[in-house]
Short mmCIF file of C-alpha atoms and ligand atoms in Angstrom, two decimals:
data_model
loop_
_atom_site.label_atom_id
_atom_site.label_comp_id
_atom_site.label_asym_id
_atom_site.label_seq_id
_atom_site.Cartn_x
_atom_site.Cartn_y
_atom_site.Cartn_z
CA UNK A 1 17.20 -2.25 6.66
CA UNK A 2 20.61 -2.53 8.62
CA UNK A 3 20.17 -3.45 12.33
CA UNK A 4 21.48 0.08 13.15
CA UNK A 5 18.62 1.83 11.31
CA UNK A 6 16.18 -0.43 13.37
CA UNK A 7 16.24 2.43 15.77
CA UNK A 8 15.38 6.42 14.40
CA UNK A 9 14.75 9.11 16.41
CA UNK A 10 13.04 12.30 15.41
CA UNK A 11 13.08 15.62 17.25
CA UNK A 12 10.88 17.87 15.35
CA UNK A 13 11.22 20.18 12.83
CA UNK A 14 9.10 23.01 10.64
CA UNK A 15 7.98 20.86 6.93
CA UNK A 16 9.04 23.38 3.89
CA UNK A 17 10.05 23.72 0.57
CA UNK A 18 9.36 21.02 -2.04
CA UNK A 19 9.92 17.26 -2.02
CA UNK A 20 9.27 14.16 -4.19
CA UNK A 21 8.36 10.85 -2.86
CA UNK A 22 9.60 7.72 -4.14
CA UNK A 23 6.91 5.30 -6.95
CA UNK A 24 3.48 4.10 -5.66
CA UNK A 25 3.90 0.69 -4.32
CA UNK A 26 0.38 -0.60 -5.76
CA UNK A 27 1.24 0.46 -9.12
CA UNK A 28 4.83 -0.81 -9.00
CA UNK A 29 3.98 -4.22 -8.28
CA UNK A 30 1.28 -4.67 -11.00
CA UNK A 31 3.42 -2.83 -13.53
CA UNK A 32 6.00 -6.04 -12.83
CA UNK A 33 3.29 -8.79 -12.89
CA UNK A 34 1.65 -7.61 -15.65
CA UNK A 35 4.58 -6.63 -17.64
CA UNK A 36 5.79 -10.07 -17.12
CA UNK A 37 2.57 -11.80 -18.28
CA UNK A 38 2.58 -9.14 -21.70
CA UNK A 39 3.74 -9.92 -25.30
CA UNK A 40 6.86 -8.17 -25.71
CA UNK A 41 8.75 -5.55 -24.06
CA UNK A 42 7.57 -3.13 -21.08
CA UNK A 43 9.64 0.13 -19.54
CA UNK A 44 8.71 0.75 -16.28
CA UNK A 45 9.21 4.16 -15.14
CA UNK A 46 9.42 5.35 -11.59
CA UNK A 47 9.12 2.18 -9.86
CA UNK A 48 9.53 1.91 -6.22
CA UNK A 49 12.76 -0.07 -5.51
CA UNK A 50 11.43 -0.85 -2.13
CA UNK A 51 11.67 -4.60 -0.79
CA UNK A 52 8.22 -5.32 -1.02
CA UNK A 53 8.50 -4.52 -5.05
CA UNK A 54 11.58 -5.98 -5.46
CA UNK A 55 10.06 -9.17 -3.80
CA UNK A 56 7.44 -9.40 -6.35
CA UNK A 57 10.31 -8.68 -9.17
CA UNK A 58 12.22 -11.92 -7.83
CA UNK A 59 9.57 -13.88 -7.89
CA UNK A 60 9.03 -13.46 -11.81
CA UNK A 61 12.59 -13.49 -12.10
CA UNK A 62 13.09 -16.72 -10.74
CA UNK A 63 9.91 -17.84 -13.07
CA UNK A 64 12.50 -16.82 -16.50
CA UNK A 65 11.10 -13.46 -17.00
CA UNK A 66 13.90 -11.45 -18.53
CA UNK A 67 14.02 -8.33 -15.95
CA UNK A 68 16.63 -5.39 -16.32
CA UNK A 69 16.98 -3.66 -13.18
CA UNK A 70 15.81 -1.89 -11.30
CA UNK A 71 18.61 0.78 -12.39
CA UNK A 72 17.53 3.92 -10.28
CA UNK A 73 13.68 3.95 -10.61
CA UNK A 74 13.47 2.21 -13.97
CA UNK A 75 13.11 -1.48 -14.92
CA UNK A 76 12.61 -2.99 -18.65
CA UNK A 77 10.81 -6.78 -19.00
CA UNK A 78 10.79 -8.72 -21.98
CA UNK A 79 7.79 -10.52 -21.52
CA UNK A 80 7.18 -13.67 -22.99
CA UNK A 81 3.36 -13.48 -23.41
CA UNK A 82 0.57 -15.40 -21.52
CA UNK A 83 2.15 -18.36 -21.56
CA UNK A 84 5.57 -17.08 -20.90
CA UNK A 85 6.28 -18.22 -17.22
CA UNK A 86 8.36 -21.06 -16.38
CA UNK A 87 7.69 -23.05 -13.26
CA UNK A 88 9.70 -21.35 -9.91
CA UNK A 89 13.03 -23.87 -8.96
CA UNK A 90 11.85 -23.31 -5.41
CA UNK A 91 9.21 -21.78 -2.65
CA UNK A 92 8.37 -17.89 -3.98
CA UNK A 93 9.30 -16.12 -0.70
CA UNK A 94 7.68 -12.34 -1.11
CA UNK A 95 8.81 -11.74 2.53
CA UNK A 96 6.93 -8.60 3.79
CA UNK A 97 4.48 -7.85 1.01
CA UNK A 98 0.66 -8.94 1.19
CA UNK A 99 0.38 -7.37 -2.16
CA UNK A 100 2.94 -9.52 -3.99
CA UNK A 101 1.44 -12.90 -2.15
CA UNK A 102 -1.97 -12.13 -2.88
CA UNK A 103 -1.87 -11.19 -6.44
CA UNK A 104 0.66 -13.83 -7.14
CA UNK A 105 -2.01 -16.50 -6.18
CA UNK A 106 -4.18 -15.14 -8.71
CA UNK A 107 -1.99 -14.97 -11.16
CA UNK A 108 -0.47 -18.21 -10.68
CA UNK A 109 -3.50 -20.27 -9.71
CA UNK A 110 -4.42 -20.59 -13.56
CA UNK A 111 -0.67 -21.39 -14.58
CA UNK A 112 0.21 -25.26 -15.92
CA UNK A 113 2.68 -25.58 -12.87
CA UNK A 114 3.18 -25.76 -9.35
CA UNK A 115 4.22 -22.91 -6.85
CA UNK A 116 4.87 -22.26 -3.31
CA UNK A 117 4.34 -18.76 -2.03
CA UNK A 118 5.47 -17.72 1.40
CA UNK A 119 6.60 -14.21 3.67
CA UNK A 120 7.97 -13.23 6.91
CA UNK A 121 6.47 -13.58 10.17
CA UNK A 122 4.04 -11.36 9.63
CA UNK A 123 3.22 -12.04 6.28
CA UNK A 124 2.46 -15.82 7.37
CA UNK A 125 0.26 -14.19 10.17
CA UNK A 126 -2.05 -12.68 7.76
CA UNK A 127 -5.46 -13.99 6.46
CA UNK A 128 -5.84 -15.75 2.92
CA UNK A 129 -8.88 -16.96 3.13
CA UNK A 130 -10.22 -14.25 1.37
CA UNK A 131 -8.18 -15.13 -2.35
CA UNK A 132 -8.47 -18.93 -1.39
CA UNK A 133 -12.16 -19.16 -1.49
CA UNK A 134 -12.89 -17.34 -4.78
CA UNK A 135 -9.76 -18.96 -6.69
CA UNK A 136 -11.18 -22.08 -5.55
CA UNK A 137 -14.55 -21.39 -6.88
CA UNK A 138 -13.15 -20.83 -10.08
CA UNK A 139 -11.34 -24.33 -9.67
CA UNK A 140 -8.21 -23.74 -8.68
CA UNK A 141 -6.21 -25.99 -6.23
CA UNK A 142 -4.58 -24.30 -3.44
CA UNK A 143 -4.06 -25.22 0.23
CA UNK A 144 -2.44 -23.33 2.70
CA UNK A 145 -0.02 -24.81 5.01
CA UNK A 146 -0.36 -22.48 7.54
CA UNK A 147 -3.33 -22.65 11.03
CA UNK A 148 -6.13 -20.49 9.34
CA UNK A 149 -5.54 -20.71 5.84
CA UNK A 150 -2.33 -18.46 6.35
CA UNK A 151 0.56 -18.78 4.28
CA UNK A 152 2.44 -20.82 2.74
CA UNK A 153 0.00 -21.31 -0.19
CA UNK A 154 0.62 -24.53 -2.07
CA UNK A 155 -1.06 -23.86 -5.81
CA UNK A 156 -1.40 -27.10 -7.54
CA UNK A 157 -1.29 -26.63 -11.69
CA UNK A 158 -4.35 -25.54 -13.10
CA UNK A 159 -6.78 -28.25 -15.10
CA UNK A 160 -9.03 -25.20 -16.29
CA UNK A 161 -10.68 -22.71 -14.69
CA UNK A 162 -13.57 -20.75 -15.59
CA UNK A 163 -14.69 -17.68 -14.66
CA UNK A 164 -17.15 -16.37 -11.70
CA UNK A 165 -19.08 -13.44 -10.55
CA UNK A 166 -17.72 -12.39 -6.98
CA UNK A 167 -19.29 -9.81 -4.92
CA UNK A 168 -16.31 -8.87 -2.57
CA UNK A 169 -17.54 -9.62 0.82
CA UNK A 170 -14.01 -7.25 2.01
CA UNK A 171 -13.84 -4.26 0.57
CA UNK A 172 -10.37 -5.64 -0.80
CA UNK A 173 -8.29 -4.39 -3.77
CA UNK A 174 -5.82 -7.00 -3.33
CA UNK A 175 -8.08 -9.80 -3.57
CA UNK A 176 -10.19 -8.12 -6.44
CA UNK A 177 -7.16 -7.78 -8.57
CA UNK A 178 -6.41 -11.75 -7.55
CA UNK A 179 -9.53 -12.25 -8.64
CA UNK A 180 -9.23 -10.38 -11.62
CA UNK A 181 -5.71 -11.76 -12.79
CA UNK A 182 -6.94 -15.44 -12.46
CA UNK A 183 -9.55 -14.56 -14.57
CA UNK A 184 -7.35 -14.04 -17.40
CA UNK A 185 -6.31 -17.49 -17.69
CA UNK A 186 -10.04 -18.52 -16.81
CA UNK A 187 -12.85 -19.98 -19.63
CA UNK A 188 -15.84 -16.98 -19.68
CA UNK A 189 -15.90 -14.20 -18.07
CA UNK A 190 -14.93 -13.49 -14.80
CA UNK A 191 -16.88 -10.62 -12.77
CA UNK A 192 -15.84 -8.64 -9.27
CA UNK A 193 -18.82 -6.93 -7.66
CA UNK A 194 -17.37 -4.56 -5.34
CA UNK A 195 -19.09 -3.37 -1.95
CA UNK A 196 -17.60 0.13 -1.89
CA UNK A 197 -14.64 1.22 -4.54
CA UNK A 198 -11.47 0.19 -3.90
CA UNK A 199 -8.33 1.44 -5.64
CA UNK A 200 -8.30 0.44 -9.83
CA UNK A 201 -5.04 0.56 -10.41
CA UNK A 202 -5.47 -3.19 -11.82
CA UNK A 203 -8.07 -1.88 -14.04
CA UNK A 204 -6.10 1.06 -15.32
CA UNK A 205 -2.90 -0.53 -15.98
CA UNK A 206 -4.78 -3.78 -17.86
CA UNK A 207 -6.23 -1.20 -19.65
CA UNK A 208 -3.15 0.53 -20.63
CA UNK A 209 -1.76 -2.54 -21.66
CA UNK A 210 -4.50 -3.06 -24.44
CA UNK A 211 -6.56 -5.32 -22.36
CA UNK A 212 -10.40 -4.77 -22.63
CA UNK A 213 -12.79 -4.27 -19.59
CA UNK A 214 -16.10 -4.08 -19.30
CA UNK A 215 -18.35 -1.93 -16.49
CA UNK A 216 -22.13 -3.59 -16.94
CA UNK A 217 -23.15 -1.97 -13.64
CA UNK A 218 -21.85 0.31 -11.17
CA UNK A 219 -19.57 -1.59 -9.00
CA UNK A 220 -19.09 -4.50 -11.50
CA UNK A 221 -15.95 -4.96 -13.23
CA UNK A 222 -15.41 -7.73 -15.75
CA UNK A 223 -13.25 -9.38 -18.25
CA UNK A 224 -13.11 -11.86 -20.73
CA UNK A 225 -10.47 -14.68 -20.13
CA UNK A 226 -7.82 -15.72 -22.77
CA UNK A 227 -6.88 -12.64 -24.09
CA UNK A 228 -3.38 -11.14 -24.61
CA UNK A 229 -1.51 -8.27 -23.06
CA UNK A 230 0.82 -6.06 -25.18
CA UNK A 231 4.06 -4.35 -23.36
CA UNK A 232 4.13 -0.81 -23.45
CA UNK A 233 5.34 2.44 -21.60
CA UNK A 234 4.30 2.50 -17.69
CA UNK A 235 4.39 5.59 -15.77
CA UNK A 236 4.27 5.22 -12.07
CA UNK A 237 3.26 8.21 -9.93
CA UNK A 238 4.71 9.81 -6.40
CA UNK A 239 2.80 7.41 -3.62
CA UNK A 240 0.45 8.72 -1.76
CA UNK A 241 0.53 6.53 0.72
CA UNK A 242 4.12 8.22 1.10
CA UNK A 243 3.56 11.30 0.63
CA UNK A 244 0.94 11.28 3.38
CA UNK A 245 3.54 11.61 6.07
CA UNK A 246 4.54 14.58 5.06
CA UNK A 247 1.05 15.80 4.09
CA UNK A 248 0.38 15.19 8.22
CA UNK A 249 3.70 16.65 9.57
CA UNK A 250 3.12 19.77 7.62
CA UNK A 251 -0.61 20.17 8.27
CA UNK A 252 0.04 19.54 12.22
CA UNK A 253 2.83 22.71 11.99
CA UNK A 254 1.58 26.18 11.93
CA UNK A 255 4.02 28.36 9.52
CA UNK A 256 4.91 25.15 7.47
CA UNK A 257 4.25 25.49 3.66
CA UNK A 258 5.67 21.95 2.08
CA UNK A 259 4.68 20.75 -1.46
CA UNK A 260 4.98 17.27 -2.12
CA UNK A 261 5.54 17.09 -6.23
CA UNK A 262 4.03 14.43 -8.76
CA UNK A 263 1.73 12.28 -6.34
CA UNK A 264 -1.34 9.61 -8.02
CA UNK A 265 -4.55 11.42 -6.85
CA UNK A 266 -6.65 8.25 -7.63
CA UNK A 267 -10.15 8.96 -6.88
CA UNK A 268 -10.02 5.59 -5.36
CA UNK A 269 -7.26 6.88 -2.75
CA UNK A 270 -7.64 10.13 -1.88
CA UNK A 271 -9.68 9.23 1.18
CA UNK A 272 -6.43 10.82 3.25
CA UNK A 273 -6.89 14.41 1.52
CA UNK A 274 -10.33 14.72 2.47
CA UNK A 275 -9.69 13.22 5.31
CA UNK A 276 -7.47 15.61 6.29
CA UNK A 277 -9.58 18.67 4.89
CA UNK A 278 -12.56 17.87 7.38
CA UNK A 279 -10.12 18.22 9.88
CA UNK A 280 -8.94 21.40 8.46
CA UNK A 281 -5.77 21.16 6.54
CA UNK A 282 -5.03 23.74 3.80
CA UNK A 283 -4.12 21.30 0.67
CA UNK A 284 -3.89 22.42 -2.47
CA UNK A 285 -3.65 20.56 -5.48
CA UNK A 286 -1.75 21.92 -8.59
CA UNK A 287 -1.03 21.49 -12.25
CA UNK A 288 -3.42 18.30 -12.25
CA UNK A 289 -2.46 16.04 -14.82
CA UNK A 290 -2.55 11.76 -16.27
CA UNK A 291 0.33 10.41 -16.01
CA UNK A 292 0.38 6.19 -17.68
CA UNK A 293 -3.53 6.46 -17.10
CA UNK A 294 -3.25 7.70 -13.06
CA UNK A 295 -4.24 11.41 -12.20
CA UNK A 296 -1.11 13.39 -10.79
CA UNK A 297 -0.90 16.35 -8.79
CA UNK A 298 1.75 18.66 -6.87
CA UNK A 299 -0.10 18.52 -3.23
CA UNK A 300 0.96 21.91 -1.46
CA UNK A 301 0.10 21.92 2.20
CA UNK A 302 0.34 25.15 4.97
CA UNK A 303 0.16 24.08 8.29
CA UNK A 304 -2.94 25.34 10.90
CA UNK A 305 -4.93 23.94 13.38
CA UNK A 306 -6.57 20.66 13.05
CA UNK A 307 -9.68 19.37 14.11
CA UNK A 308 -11.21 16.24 15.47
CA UNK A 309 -13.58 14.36 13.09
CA UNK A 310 -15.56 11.18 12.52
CA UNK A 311 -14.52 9.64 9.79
CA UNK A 312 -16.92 9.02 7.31
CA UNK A 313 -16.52 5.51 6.86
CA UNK A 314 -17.05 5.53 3.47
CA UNK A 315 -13.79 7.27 2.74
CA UNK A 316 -12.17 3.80 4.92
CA UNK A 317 -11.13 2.06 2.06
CA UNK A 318 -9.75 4.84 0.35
CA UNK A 319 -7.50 5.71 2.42
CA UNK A 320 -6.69 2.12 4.31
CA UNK A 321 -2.89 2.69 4.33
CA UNK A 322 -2.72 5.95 5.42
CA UNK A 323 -4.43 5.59 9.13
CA UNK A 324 -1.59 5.33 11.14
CA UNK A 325 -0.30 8.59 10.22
CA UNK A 326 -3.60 10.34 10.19
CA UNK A 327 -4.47 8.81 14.15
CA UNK A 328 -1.16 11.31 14.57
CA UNK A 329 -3.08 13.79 13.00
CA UNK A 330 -5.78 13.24 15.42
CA UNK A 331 -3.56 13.39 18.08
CA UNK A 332 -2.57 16.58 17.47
CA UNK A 333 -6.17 18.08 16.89
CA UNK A 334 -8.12 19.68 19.16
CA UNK A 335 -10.95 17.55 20.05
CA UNK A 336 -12.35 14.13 19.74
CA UNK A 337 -11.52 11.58 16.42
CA UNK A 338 -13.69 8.79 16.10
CA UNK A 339 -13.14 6.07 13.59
CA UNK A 340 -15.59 3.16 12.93
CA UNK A 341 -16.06 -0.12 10.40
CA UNK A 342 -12.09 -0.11 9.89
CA UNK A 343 -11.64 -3.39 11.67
CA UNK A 344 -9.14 -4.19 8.18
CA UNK A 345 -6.76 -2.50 9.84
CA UNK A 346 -5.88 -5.18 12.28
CA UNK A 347 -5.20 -7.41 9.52
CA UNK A 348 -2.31 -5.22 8.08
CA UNK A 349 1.61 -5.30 8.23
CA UNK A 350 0.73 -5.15 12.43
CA UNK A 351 -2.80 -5.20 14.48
CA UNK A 352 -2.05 -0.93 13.16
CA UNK A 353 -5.58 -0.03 15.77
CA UNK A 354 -3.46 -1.63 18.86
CA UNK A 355 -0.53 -0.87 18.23
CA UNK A 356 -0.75 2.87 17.13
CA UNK A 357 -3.32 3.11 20.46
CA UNK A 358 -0.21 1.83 22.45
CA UNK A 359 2.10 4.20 20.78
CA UNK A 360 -0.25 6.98 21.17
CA UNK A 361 -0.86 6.26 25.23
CA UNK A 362 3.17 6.19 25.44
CA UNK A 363 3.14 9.59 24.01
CA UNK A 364 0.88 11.05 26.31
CA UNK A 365 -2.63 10.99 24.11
CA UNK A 366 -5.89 9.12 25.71
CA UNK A 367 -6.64 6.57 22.97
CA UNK A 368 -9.14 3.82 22.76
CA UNK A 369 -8.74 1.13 20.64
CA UNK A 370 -12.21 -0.68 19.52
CA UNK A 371 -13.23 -3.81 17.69
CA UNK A 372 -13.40 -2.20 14.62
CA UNK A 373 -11.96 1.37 14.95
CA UNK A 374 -10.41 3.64 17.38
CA UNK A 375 -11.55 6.82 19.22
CA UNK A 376 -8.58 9.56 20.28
CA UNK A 377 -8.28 12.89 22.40
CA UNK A 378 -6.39 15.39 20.76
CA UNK A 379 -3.79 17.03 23.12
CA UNK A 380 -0.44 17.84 23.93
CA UNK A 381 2.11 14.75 22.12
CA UNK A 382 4.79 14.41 24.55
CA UNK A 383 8.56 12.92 23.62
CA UNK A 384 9.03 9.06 25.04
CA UNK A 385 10.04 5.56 23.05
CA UNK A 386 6.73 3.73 21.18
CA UNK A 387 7.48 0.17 19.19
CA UNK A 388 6.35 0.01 15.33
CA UNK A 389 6.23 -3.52 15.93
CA UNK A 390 8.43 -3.82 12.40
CA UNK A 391 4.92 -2.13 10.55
CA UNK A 392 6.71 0.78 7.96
CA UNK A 393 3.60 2.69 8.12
CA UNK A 394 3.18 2.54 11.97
CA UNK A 395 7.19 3.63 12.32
CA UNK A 396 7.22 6.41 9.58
CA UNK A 397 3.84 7.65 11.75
CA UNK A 398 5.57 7.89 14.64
CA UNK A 399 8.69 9.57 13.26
CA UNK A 400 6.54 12.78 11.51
CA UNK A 401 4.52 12.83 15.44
CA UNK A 402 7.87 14.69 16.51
CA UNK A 403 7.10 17.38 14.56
CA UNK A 404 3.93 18.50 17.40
CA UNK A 405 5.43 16.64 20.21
CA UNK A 406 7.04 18.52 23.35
CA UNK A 407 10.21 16.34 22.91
CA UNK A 408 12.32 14.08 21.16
CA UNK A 409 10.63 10.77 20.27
CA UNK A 410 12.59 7.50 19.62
CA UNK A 411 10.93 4.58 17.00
CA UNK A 412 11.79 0.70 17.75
CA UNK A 413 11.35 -1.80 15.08
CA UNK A 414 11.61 0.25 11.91
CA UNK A 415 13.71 -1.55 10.26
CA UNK A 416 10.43 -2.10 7.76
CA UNK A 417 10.63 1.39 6.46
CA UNK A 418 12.47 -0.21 3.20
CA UNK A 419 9.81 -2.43 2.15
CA UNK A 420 7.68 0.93 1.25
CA UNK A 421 10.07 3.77 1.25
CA UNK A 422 13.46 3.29 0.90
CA UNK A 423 15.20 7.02 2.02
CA UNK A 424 12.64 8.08 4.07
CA UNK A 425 15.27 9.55 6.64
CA UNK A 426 16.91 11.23 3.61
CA UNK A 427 13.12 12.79 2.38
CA UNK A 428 12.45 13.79 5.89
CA UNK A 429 14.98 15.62 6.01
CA UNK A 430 15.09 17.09 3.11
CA UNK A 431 11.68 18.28 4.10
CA UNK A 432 12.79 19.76 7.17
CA UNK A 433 12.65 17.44 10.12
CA UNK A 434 15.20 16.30 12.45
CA UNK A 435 15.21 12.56 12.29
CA UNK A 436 18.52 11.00 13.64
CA UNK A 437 20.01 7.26 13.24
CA UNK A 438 21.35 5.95 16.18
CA UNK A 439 24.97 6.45 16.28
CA UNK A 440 24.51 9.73 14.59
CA UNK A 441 25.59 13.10 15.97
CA UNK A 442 24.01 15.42 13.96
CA UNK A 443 20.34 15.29 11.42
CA UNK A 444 20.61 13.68 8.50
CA UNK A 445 21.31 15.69 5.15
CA UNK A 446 23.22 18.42 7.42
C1 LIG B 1 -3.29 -2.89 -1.80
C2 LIG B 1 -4.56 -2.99 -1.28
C3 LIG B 1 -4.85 -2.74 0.15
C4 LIG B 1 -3.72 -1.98 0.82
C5 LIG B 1 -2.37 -2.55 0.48
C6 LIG B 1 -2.13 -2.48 -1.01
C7 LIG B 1 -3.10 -3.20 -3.24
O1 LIG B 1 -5.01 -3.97 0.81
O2 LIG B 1 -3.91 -1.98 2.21
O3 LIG B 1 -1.35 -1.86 1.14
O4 LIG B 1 -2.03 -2.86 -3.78
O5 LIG B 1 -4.02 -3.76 -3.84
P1 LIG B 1 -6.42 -4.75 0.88
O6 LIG B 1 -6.75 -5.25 -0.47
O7 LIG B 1 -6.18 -5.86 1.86
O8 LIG B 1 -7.41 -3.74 1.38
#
């Protein structure tokens, strides 16, 4: 994002009429690694040109895959099979995106060459310790250069690895589908046990791709290594994680009536609609439908009164991204929020309990951030200036909290916006708020 548009300010606003949100980032991403690792062509549909995806579509790039795009939302690989990658000229930098460095060590810790992966500051702050210890047990080489076991991540070529049975001690899509994609290239089968269910997009889309999967219990995923993937058609949905903004802005709004159109419902990340039903929200889902092997509804939402909750923290990993936003929500109900065993969320784009409890306190709500959680008062949001700390999710919170705040509130550091949601100003107005680029005299999309 420019250095102008590090700086947005929103001054409320009433969400209505109908909006789409841009491709899920999950499903973006694997639709470009797996695409890349597939016999023959793939046409990706609705992927999210956001930097974090278009990180993970250099990175195959650079390793020869023949990638077209992305031209609007669509991008077409010609991949050359299992064996199709070619070693990377230099370091793979995947700058923002935990998704694209994690994976990528999965993928390429069973490849017959080297590889460097690294990110941005805050990617090289984050723990990977978690994909280092089960790639290793299924003897791969990797060190990381960072204190910690943080990034870079030096993979040595692969000898042969062979495949494992991993209970998950995370409840951690990211390093399941690590897990998973090394086990591809691994002798045997290779085996995640999951703690609680984490979102299958992997699954689905190796699926889709004619790759089979086996369930033995539930909780268990498996797969058989050395088999092939064939290119096909892939579908991605509306993001959730998105859409969830606007979900919150119009629940927090009486008299708002705002359909988001063609969002992934994945049981495994709809924690943020029930979420937001205990606390009361009105959300209806319509014309339910599959689109490339995800569930896909039109969410409609009319605004109320919210309520505080604890959050069942079972429905934590399902809706992991979408906490930031949803504290707002919290903020604007009347009465207490608790949250508890989400101690992940420090380890995310930004330490998102501290710094949304920081934002939250600047904006006039009493919010206590805990070890592994955080507990909020519901009140009165007032206007004032919070930092996102350069955390997307944490700025595009803040920016949708003008919509119950007394006055106009001003967003530092969210320049990230792009890595997830690239027109986000543009959507939010379109769905009715007043967001403002410095400089600017007047709303966007007026
Ligand atoms: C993701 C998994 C989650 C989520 C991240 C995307 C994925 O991370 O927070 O934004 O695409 O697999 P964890 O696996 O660390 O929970």
């Amino acid at each position: 994002m420019t250095e102008a548009a590090e700086l947005m300010e929103a001054e409320g606003g009433t969400p209505q009429g109908r909006i789409r949100v841009p491709g899920d980032k999950s499903i973006s991403h694997r639709a470009v690694m797996l695409a890349s690792v597939a016999q023959g062509e793939s046409r990706i549909s609705g992927f999210l040109p956001g930097e974090d995806c278009l990180a993970s579509l250099a990175a195959f790039r650079s390793m020869g895959v023949p990638i077209e795009g992305p031209d609007g939302d669509r991008v077409r690989i010609r991949g050359g099979g299992r064996a199709g990658l070619q070693p990377p000229p230099g370091v793979l930098d995947l700058g923002n995106s935990g998704t694209s460095l994690r994976l990528l060590a999965g993928l390429l810790a069973g490849q017959p060459f080297a590889s460097e992966l690294t990110g941005d500051a805050s990617l090289r702050r984050r723990p990977m310790d978690r994909v280092i210890e089960p790639l290793e047990a299924m003897g791969a080489r990797l060190r990381a250069g960072g204190e910690g076991q943080r990034p870079p991540i030096v993979i040595e070529p692969a000898t042969e690895l062979h495949g494992i049975r991993y209970r998950l001690p995370v409840a951690s899509a990211q390093v399941k589908s690590a897990v998973l994609l090394a086990g591809l290239y691994a002798r045997g089968e290779t085996c995640v046990i999951e703690p609680q269910p984490t979102r299958d997009h992997t699954e689905r889309m190796l699926e889709t791709l004619g790759y089979s999967l086996h369930r033995p219990e539930p909780g268990a995923i498996c797969l058989e290594g050395g088999g092939q993937l064939q290119g096909g058609e892939l579908t991605v949905p509306g993001d959730l994680s998105s859409a969830a903004f606007f979900l919150v802005a119009a629940a927090m709004v009486p008299g708002s009536d705002l359909t988001v159109a063609g969002v992934g419902v994945n049981p495994t990340r709809r924690g943020v609609l029930e979420i937001l039903r205990s606390m009361g929200a009105e959300i209806e889902e319509q014309e339910p439908r599959i689109l490339g092997g995800e569930p896909v509804a039109d969410l409609r939402v009319r605004g109320g009164e919210l309520r505080g909750i604890e959050i069942d923290p079972q429905l934590v990993p399902l809706a992991i991204d979408e906490f930031p936003v949803l504290f707002v929500a919290a903020a604007a109900a009347r009465g207490r929020t608790v949250l508890r065993d989400a101690a992940e969320l420090r380890v995310k784009e930004s330490d998102r309990i501290q710094v949304m409890a920081e934002g939250l306190q600047r904006l006039g709500i009493e919010a206590e951030p805990r070890p592994d959680g955080i507990r909020i008062e519901g009140g009165q949001l007032r206007g004032g200036t919070v930092d996102a700390r350069n955390d997307h999710r944490v700025a595009m919170a803040f920016a949708v909290a003008s919509v119950a705040a007394s006055g106009p509130i001003t967003v530092r550091g969210s320049g990230a916006i792009r890595t997830s949601f690239p027109g986000f100003p543009e959507t939010a107005s379109e769905a009715g708020l007043n967001l403002y680029l410095p400089e600017e005299a007047s709303p966007l999309g007026e």
